[in-house]
mmCIF file of C-alpha atoms in Angstrom:
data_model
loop_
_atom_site.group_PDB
_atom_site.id
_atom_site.type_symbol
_atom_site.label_atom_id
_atom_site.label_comp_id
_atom_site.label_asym_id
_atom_site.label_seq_id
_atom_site.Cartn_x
_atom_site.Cartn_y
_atom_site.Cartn_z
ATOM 1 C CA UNK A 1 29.943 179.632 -44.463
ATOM 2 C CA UNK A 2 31.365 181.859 -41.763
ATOM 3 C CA UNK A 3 30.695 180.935 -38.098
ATOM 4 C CA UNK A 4 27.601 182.824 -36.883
ATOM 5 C CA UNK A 5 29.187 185.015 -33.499
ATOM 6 C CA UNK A 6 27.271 188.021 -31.506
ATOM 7 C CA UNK A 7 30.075 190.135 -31.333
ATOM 8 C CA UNK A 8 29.435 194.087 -30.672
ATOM 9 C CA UNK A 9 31.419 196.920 -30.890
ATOM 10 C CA UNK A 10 31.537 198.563 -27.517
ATOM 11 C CA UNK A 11 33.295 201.592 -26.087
ATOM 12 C CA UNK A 12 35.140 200.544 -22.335
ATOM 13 C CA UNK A 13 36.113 202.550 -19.496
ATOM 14 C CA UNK A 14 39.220 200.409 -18.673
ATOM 15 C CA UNK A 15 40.149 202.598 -15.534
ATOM 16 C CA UNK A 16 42.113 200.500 -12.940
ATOM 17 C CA UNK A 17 41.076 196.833 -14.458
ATOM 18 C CA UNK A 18 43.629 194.977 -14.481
ATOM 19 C CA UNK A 19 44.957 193.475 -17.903
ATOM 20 C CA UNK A 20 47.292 190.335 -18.264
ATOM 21 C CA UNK A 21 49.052 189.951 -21.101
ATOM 22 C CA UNK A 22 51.142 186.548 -21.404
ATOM 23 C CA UNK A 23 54.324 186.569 -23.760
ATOM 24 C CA UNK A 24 56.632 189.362 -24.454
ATOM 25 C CA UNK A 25 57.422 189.372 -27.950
ATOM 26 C CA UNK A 26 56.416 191.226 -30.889
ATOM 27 C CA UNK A 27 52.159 190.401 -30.206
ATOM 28 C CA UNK A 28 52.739 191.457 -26.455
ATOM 29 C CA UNK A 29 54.098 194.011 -27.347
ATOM 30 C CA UNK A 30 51.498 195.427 -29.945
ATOM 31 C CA UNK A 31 48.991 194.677 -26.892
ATOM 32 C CA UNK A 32 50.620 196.097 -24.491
ATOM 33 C CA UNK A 33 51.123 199.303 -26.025
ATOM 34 C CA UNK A 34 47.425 199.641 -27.590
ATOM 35 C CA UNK A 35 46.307 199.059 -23.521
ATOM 36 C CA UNK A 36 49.302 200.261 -21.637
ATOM 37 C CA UNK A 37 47.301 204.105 -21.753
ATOM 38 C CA UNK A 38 43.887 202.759 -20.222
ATOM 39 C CA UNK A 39 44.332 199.768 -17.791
ATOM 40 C CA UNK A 40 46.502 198.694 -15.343
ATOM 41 C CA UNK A 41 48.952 196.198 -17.843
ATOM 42 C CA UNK A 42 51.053 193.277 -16.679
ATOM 43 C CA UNK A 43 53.475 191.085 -19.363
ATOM 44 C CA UNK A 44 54.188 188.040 -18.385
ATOM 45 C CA UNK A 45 57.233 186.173 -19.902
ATOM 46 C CA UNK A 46 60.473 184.758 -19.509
ATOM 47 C CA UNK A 47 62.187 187.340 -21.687
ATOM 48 C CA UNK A 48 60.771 190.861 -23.346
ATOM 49 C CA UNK A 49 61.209 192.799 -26.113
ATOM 50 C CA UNK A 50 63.283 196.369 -25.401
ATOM 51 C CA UNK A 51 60.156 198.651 -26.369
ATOM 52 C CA UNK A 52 58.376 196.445 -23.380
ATOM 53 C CA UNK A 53 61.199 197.130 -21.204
ATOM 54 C CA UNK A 54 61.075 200.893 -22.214
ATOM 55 C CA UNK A 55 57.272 201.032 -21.422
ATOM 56 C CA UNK A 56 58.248 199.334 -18.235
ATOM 57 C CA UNK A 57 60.643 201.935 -17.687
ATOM 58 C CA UNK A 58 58.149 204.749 -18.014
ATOM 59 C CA UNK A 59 55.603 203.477 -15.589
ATOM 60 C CA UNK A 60 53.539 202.314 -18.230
ATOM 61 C CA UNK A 61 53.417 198.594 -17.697
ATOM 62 C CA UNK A 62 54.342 196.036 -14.692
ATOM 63 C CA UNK A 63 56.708 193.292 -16.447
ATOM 64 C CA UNK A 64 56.114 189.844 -14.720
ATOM 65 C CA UNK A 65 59.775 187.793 -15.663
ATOM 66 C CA UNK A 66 58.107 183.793 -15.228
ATOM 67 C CA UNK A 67 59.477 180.601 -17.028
ATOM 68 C CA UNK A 68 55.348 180.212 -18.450
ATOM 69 C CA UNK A 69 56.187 176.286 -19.772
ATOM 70 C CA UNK A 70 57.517 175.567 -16.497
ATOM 71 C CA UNK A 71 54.762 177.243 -14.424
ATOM 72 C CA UNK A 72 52.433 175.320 -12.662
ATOM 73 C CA UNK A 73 48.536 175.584 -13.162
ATOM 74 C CA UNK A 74 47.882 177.035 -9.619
ATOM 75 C CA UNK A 75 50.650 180.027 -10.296
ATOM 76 C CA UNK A 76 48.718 180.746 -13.547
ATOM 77 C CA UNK A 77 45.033 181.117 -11.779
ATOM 78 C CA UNK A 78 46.972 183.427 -8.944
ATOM 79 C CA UNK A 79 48.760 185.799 -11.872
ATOM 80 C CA UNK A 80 44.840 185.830 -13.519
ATOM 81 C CA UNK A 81 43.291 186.180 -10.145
ATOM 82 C CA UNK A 82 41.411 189.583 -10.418
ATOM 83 C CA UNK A 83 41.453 190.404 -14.129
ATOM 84 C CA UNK A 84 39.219 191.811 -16.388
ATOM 85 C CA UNK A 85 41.071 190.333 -19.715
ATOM 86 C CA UNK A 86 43.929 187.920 -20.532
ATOM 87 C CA UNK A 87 45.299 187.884 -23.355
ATOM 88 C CA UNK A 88 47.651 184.820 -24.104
ATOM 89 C CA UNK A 89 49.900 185.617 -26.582
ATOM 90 C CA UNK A 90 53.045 183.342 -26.328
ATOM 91 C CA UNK A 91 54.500 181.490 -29.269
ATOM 92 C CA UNK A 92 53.134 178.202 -28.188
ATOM 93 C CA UNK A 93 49.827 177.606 -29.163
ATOM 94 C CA UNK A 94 49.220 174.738 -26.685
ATOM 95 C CA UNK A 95 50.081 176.951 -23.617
ATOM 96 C CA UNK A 96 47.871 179.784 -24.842
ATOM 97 C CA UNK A 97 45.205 177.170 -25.030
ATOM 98 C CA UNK A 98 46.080 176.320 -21.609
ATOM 99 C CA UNK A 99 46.147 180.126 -20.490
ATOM 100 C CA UNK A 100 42.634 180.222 -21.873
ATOM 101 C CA UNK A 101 40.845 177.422 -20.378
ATOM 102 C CA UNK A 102 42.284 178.602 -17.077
ATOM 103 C CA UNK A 103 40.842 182.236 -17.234
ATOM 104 C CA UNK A 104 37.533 180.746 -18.767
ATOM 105 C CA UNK A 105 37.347 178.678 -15.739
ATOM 106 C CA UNK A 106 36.755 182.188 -13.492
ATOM 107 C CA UNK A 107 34.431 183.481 -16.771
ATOM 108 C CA UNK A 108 37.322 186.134 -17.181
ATOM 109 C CA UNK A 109 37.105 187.957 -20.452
ATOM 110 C CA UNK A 110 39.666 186.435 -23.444
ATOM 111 C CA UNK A 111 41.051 188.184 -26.505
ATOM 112 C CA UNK A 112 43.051 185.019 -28.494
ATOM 113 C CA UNK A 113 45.503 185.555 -30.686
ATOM 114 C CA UNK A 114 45.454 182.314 -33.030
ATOM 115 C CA UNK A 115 42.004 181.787 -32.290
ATOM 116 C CA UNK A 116 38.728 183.315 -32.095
ATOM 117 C CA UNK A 117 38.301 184.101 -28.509
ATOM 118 C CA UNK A 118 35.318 186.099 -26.588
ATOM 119 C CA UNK A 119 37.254 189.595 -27.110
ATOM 120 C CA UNK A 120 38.329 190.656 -30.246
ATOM 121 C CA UNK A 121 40.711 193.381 -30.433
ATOM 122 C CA UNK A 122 40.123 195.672 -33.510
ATOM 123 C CA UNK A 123 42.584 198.095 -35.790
ATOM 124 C CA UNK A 124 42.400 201.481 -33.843
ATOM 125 C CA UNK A 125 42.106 204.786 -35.406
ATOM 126 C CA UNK A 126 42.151 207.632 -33.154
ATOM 127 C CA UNK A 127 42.006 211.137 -33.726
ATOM 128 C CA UNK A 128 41.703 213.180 -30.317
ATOM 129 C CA UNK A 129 38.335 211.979 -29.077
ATOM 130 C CA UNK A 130 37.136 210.311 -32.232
ATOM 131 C CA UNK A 131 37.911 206.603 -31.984
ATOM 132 C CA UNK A 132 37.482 204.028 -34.767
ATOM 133 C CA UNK A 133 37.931 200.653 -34.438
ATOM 134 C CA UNK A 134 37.957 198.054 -37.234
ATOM 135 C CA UNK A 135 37.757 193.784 -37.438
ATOM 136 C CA UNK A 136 37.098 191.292 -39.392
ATOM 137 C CA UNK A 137 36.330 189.004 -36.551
ATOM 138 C CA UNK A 138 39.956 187.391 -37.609
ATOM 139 C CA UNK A 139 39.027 186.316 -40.805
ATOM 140 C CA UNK A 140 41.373 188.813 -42.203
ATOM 141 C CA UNK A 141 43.859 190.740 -40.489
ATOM 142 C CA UNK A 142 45.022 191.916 -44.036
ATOM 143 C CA UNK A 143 41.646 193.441 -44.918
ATOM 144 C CA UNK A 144 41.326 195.290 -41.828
ATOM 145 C CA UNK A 145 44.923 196.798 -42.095
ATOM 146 C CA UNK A 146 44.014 197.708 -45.546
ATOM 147 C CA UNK A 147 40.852 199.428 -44.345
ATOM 148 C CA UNK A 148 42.371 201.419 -41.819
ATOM 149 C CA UNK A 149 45.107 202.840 -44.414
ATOM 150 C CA UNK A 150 41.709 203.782 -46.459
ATOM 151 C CA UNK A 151 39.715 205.371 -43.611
ATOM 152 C CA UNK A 152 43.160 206.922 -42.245
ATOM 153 C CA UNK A 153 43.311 208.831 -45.500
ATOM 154 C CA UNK A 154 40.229 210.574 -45.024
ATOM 155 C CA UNK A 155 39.679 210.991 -41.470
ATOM 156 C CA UNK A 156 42.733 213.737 -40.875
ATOM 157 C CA UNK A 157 43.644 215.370 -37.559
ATOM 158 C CA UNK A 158 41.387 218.375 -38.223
ATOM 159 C CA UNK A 159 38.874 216.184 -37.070
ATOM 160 C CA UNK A 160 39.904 215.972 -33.787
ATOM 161 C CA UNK A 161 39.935 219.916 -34.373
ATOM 162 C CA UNK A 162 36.360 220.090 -35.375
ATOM 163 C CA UNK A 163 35.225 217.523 -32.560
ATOM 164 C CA UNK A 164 36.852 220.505 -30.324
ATOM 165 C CA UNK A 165 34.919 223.207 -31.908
ATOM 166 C CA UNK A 166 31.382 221.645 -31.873
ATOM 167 C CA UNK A 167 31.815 220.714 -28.164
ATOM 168 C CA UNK A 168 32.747 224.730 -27.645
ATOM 169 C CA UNK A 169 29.923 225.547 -30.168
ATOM 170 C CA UNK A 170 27.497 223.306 -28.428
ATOM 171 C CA UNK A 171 27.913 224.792 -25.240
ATOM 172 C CA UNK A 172 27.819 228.281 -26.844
ATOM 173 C CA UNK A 173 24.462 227.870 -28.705
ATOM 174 C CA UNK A 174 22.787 226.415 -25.311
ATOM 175 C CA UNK A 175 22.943 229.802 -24.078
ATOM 176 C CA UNK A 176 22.216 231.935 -26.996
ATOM 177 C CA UNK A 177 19.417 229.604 -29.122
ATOM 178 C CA UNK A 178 16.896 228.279 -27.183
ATOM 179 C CA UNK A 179 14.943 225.612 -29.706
ATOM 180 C CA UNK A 180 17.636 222.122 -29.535
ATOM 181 C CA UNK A 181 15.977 221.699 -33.861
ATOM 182 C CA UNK A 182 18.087 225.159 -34.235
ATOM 183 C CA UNK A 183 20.914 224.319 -32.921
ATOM 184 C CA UNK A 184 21.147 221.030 -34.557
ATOM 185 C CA UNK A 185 20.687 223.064 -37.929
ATOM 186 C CA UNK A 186 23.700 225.788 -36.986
ATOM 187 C CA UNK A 187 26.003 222.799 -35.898
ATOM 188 C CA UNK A 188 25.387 220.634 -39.409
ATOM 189 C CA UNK A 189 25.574 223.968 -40.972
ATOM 190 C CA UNK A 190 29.190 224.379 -39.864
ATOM 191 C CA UNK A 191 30.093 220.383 -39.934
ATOM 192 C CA UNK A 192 29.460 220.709 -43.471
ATOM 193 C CA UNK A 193 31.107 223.701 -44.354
ATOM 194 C CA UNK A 194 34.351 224.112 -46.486
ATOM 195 C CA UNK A 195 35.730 226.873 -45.015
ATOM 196 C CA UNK A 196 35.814 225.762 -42.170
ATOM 197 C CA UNK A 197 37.394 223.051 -42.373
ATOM 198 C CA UNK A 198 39.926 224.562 -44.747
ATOM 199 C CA UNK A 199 40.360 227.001 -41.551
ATOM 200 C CA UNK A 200 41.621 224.711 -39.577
ATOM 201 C CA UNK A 201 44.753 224.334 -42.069
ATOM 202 C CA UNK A 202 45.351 228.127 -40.774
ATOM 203 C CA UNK A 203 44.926 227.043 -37.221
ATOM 204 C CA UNK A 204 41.956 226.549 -34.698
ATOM 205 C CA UNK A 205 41.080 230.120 -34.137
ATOM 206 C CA UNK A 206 40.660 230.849 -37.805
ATOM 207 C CA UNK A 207 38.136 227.672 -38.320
ATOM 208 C CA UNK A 208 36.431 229.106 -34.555
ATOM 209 C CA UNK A 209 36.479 232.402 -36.059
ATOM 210 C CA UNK A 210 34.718 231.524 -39.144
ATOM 211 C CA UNK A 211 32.488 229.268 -37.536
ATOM 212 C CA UNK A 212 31.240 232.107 -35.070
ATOM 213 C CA UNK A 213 30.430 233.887 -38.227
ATOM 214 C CA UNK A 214 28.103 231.419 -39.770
ATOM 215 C CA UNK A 215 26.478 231.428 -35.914
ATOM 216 C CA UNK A 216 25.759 235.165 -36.299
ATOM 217 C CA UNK A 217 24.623 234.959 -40.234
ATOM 218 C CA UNK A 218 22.514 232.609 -39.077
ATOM 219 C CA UNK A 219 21.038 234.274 -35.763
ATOM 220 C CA UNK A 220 20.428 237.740 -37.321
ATOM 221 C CA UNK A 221 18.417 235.641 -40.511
ATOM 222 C CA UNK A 222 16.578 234.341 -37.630
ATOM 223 C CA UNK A 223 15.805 237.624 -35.782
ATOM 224 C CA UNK A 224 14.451 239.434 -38.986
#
């Protein structure tokens, strides 16, 4: 029987919180880069991969060069000191464990990588402003690669596209249909419509344009 956790899917503003990230091989890396865009990332490791030196390069991440099996516990808790995740991730299990118990000692948050820790990092879709994120709670990394591939196929870039044009169409119909059950109605009306979203093959301004359309079928029904 699986282990019973209370894990939830949540949606963070990672603005200036500070993210530790020990090791600097292939899983650091993967880390890094998925929170290199939203948080204030530090690798720490004796040696790094080159894409972690190139995102070091660019400003993206702080590298940290430190010989971790020969670091002393008190260096640890001062590199931890202030963050709001750690994510041990070196190729020794026993100083990951060690990494862990440290930051659980200050009740900092912990994403494990050959455990189950109190953060689990899912698959990430993103298209524009939709966001998808995807776990198995580490029972199987292959099953939630495999289910990303089959989401991936469906959700395509135009719906970033269409998340564009209901914000602009949202805005729009505040001004122009007073009754919020309306506008719901004009919005699913265009969600769910073919051409549009065969528009936006075209470009934006054809799937706007043939949206706006549907808004004015749909207010001059209204008016009769």
């Amino acid at each position: 029987m699986a282990e019973k956790t209370n894990f939830l899917p949540l949606m963070l503003d990672l603005s200036d919180r500070k993210i530790v990230i020990f090791g600097g091989g292939s899983v650091g890396e993967r880390k890094a880069e998925l929170f290199c865009g939203c948080a204030d990332t530090i690798v720490v490791s004796l040696d790094f991969s080159e894409r972690l030196k190139e995102l070091e390069a660019s400003g993206q991440i702080c590298l940290s060069r430190l010989d971790l099996e020969a670091t002393e516990d008190s260096k640890l808790r001062e590199i931890i000191s202030g963050a709001f995740l750690v994510i041990p991730a070196t190729s020794s299990s026993d100083l990951n464990r060690k990494i862990a118990d440290i930051a659980g000692e200050s009740d900092i948050l912990i994403n494990q990588v050959d455990t189950l820790g109190n953060v689990v990092i899912p698959s990430v879709i993103k298209r524009g402003d939709l966001v998808i994120g995807i776990s198995t709670l580490g029972h199987s990394p292959a099953v939630s690669k495999y289910t990303r591939k089959q989401i991936e196929s469906v959700i395509t870039p135009a719906y970033s596209d269409m998340i564009r044009l209901q914000d602009e169409l949202r805005s729009y119909l505040k001004q122009h249909v007073a009754e919020q059950r309306q506008r719901k109605t004009i919005l699913w009306k265009i969600l769910e419509s073919e051409a549009v979203w065969n528009g936006f093959s075209e470009s934006y301004e054809k799937a706007a344009e043939i949206a706006y359309a549907i808004i004015s079928g749909y207010l001059e029904n209204f008016d009769r």
